[in-house]
């Protein structure tokens, strides 16, 4: 008998979901309103990161959470983001429409209700029951959005990162800031080290400040 909730959650995900891998042609979803601000004009750039946990909150597994409860859990995230008033929000374990978490787009739901007009959602892991990854939501235009899935690393589901650039206006001028949201493998340190190397290689040619 498995006694620990963590093991129950992991085993349920592996047994019910199976493995899914994203490819270059279908790994990214972007939305940006036409009326979005072109830059952040503020003395401080507020950045926040949050693991959305597939909308399950503290439940053992999202498969066990009903759709209405998932909406309520994401509503709590909306309240938190509204209170924090961040210019940029990085999300991990963020779901596109998925059978295991209510069948609706979690990132678009949160972005719309928390008034983030621009987003990039990396669909790093895809299978018949789940599509999810990392995301960035911004209140100013997100430039050059990119999604990079790491190399598959079974038995874990595929991980990756998204990145984009913002123009930030301060007293010293306009600065081009790159922001990235990443989720590394949790099972294997060797895999994490490899993923870190992949990320370094992907971001090493950037010019200017980088926030991960």
Short mmCIF file of C-alpha atoms in Angstrom, two decimals:
data_model
loop_
_atom_site.label_atom_id
_atom_site.label_comp_id
_atom_site.label_asym_id
_atom_site.label_seq_id
_atom_site.Cartn_x
_atom_site.Cartn_y
_atom_site.Cartn_z
CA UNK A 1 0.00 0.00 0.00
CA UNK A 2 1.24 3.49 -0.88
CA UNK A 3 1.03 5.62 2.23
CA UNK A 4 2.24 9.03 1.08
CA UNK A 5 0.12 11.62 -0.78
CA UNK A 6 3.08 12.61 -2.97
CA UNK A 7 3.44 9.02 -4.17
CA UNK A 8 -0.32 8.75 -4.69
CA UNK A 9 -0.29 11.86 -6.84
CA UNK A 10 2.73 10.79 -8.87
CA UNK A 11 1.51 7.24 -9.45
CA UNK A 12 -1.97 8.43 -10.41
CA UNK A 13 -0.51 10.82 -12.97
CA UNK A 14 1.77 8.21 -14.49
CA UNK A 15 -0.86 5.47 -14.60
CA UNK A 16 -3.79 7.53 -15.81
CA UNK A 17 -2.08 10.01 -18.11
CA UNK A 18 0.87 8.34 -19.76
CA UNK A 19 3.61 10.33 -21.40
CA UNK A 20 3.17 13.07 -23.98
CA UNK A 21 5.81 15.09 -25.78
CA UNK A 22 5.54 18.49 -27.45
CA UNK A 23 7.11 19.35 -30.78
CA UNK A 24 8.22 22.61 -32.35
CA UNK A 25 5.12 23.01 -34.52
CA UNK A 26 2.56 22.98 -31.70
CA UNK A 27 4.38 23.96 -28.54
CA UNK A 28 3.25 27.58 -28.00
CA UNK A 29 0.03 29.56 -27.59
CA UNK A 30 0.16 33.38 -27.59
CA UNK A 31 -2.47 36.05 -27.05
CA UNK A 32 -1.98 39.84 -26.99
CA UNK A 33 -4.79 42.42 -27.00
CA UNK A 34 -4.64 45.19 -29.58
CA UNK A 35 -4.96 47.85 -26.87
CA UNK A 36 -2.06 46.52 -24.79
CA UNK A 37 0.45 49.07 -23.47
CA UNK A 38 3.72 49.15 -25.38
CA UNK A 39 5.87 49.36 -22.25
CA UNK A 40 5.91 49.35 -18.47
CA UNK A 41 6.28 52.93 -17.23
CA UNK A 42 7.08 52.61 -13.52
CA UNK A 43 10.03 53.08 -11.16
CA UNK A 44 9.79 49.41 -10.13
CA UNK A 45 9.16 46.37 -12.33
CA UNK A 46 7.01 43.97 -10.33
CA UNK A 47 7.59 40.30 -11.18
CA UNK A 48 5.84 37.31 -9.60
CA UNK A 49 6.13 33.54 -10.03
CA UNK A 50 3.56 30.92 -9.07
CA UNK A 51 3.06 27.20 -9.57
CA UNK A 52 -0.58 26.90 -10.69
CA UNK A 53 -0.59 23.16 -9.85
CA UNK A 54 -3.05 22.36 -12.66
CA UNK A 55 -5.74 24.20 -10.68
CA UNK A 56 -5.83 21.63 -7.89
CA UNK A 57 -4.64 23.87 -5.03
CA UNK A 58 -3.67 21.47 -2.19
CA UNK A 59 -5.60 18.44 -3.48
CA UNK A 60 -3.64 15.23 -4.00
CA UNK A 61 -4.23 15.21 -7.75
CA UNK A 62 -6.14 17.33 -10.25
CA UNK A 63 -7.98 14.25 -11.52
CA UNK A 64 -9.82 14.21 -8.19
CA UNK A 65 -10.88 17.89 -8.38
CA UNK A 66 -14.20 18.83 -10.00
CA UNK A 67 -14.51 21.59 -12.59
CA UNK A 68 -16.28 24.03 -10.26
CA UNK A 69 -13.60 23.56 -7.60
CA UNK A 70 -10.93 24.12 -10.25
CA UNK A 71 -12.59 27.42 -11.18
CA UNK A 72 -12.64 28.37 -7.49
CA UNK A 73 -8.96 27.50 -7.07
CA UNK A 74 -7.99 29.59 -10.08
CA UNK A 75 -10.21 32.36 -8.74
CA UNK A 76 -8.03 32.42 -5.62
CA UNK A 77 -4.99 32.85 -7.88
CA UNK A 78 -6.75 35.76 -9.61
CA UNK A 79 -7.36 37.41 -6.23
CA UNK A 80 -3.70 36.97 -5.29
CA UNK A 81 -2.45 38.43 -8.57
CA UNK A 82 -4.84 41.37 -8.30
CA UNK A 83 -3.54 42.10 -4.81
CA UNK A 84 0.11 41.76 -5.88
CA UNK A 85 -0.36 44.02 -8.93
CA UNK A 86 2.62 42.45 -10.69
CA UNK A 87 3.57 43.65 -14.16
CA UNK A 88 4.76 40.16 -15.14
CA UNK A 89 3.60 36.78 -13.82
CA UNK A 90 5.44 33.52 -14.49
CA UNK A 91 3.36 30.35 -14.15
CA UNK A 92 4.35 26.70 -13.96
CA UNK A 93 2.15 23.58 -14.24
CA UNK A 94 -0.26 25.76 -16.20
CA UNK A 95 -2.90 23.89 -18.18
CA UNK A 96 -4.35 24.40 -21.62
CA UNK A 97 -7.74 22.65 -22.05
CA UNK A 98 -7.15 19.23 -20.47
CA UNK A 99 -9.43 16.37 -19.49
CA UNK A 100 -7.69 15.95 -16.14
CA UNK A 101 -8.32 19.55 -15.01
CA UNK A 102 -11.75 20.72 -16.19
CA UNK A 103 -11.34 20.97 -19.95
CA UNK A 104 -10.71 24.73 -20.17
CA UNK A 105 -7.67 26.97 -20.61
CA UNK A 106 -6.37 27.87 -17.14
CA UNK A 107 -3.91 30.49 -18.36
CA UNK A 108 -6.44 32.40 -20.44
CA UNK A 109 -8.95 32.23 -17.57
CA UNK A 110 -6.50 33.72 -15.08
CA UNK A 111 -5.15 36.29 -17.56
CA UNK A 112 -8.63 37.52 -18.49
CA UNK A 113 -9.88 37.78 -14.90
CA UNK A 114 -6.67 39.34 -13.53
CA UNK A 115 -6.42 41.79 -16.46
CA UNK A 116 -3.24 40.56 -18.14
CA UNK A 117 -3.58 41.48 -21.80
CA UNK A 118 -0.64 39.52 -23.18
CA UNK A 119 0.49 35.95 -22.63
CA UNK A 120 2.70 33.20 -23.95
CA UNK A 121 1.94 29.62 -22.95
CA UNK A 122 4.46 26.87 -23.65
CA UNK A 123 2.68 23.56 -24.25
CA UNK A 124 5.63 21.43 -23.22
CA UNK A 125 3.75 18.26 -22.30
CA UNK A 126 0.89 16.95 -24.43
CA UNK A 127 -1.16 13.77 -24.22
CA UNK A 128 -4.75 12.69 -24.77
CA UNK A 129 -5.68 13.76 -21.24
CA UNK A 130 -3.43 16.76 -20.54
CA UNK A 131 -1.66 19.67 -22.21
CA UNK A 132 0.35 21.98 -20.01
CA UNK A 133 3.63 23.78 -19.41
CA UNK A 134 4.93 27.17 -18.34
CA UNK A 135 3.54 30.61 -19.11
CA UNK A 136 4.17 34.34 -18.88
CA UNK A 137 1.36 36.88 -18.45
CA UNK A 138 2.06 40.59 -18.84
CA UNK A 139 0.27 43.95 -18.69
CA UNK A 140 2.47 45.40 -21.42
CA UNK A 141 3.37 44.06 -24.85
CA UNK A 142 5.41 40.87 -24.73
CA UNK A 143 8.02 40.88 -27.47
CA UNK A 144 9.63 37.85 -29.14
CA UNK A 145 7.71 35.18 -27.18
CA UNK A 146 9.43 31.83 -27.31
CA UNK A 147 8.69 28.35 -25.99
CA UNK A 148 11.39 25.71 -25.62
CA UNK A 149 10.59 22.14 -24.51
CA UNK A 150 13.46 20.28 -22.87
CA UNK A 151 14.49 16.88 -24.17
CA UNK A 152 12.03 14.16 -23.07
CA UNK A 153 12.99 12.59 -19.73
CA UNK A 154 10.68 9.65 -18.93
CA UNK A 155 9.17 8.65 -16.59
CA UNK A 156 8.60 12.36 -15.90
CA UNK A 157 6.37 14.33 -18.22
CA UNK A 158 8.19 16.75 -20.49
CA UNK A 159 9.27 20.11 -19.06
CA UNK A 160 10.47 23.35 -20.63
CA UNK A 161 10.48 27.12 -20.46
CA UNK A 162 8.98 30.19 -22.10
CA UNK A 163 10.58 33.59 -22.50
CA UNK A 164 9.72 37.03 -23.79
CA UNK A 165 10.90 40.62 -23.62
CA UNK A 166 9.39 43.77 -22.14
CA UNK A 167 10.22 47.43 -22.59
CA UNK A 168 10.55 49.08 -19.16
CA UNK A 169 10.60 52.86 -18.98
CA UNK A 170 12.42 54.41 -15.99
CA UNK A 171 14.09 57.73 -15.18
CA UNK A 172 17.28 56.40 -16.76
CA UNK A 173 15.69 55.46 -20.07
CA UNK A 174 13.96 52.52 -21.75
CA UNK A 175 15.31 49.07 -20.89
CA UNK A 176 14.65 45.82 -22.74
CA UNK A 177 14.15 43.08 -20.13
CA UNK A 178 13.98 39.35 -20.89
CA UNK A 179 11.79 37.28 -18.57
CA UNK A 180 11.62 33.47 -18.51
CA UNK A 181 9.35 30.98 -16.73
CA UNK A 182 10.81 27.49 -16.28
CA UNK A 183 9.86 24.16 -14.75
CA UNK A 184 12.59 21.58 -14.21
CA UNK A 185 12.28 17.83 -13.66
CA UNK A 186 11.64 16.90 -10.03
CA UNK A 187 12.69 13.25 -10.07
CA UNK A 188 16.30 13.34 -11.21
CA UNK A 189 19.11 15.75 -10.37
CA UNK A 190 21.00 14.55 -13.45
CA UNK A 191 18.02 15.45 -15.61
CA UNK A 192 17.71 18.85 -13.96
CA UNK A 193 21.39 19.56 -14.56
CA UNK A 194 20.94 18.65 -18.22
CA UNK A 195 17.90 20.93 -18.48
CA UNK A 196 19.82 23.79 -16.88
CA UNK A 197 22.51 23.33 -19.53
CA UNK A 198 19.85 23.40 -22.26
CA UNK A 199 18.44 26.63 -20.85
CA UNK A 200 21.85 28.28 -20.55
CA UNK A 201 22.57 27.42 -24.17
CA UNK A 202 19.23 28.85 -25.26
CA UNK A 203 19.60 32.14 -23.40
CA UNK A 204 23.36 32.73 -23.56
CA UNK A 205 23.23 35.08 -26.56
CA UNK A 206 20.80 37.53 -24.95
CA UNK A 207 21.87 41.14 -24.56
CA UNK A 208 20.53 42.94 -21.48
CA UNK A 209 18.95 42.06 -18.13
CA UNK A 210 17.46 38.58 -17.66
CA UNK A 211 14.92 37.53 -15.02
CA UNK A 212 14.27 33.79 -14.54
#
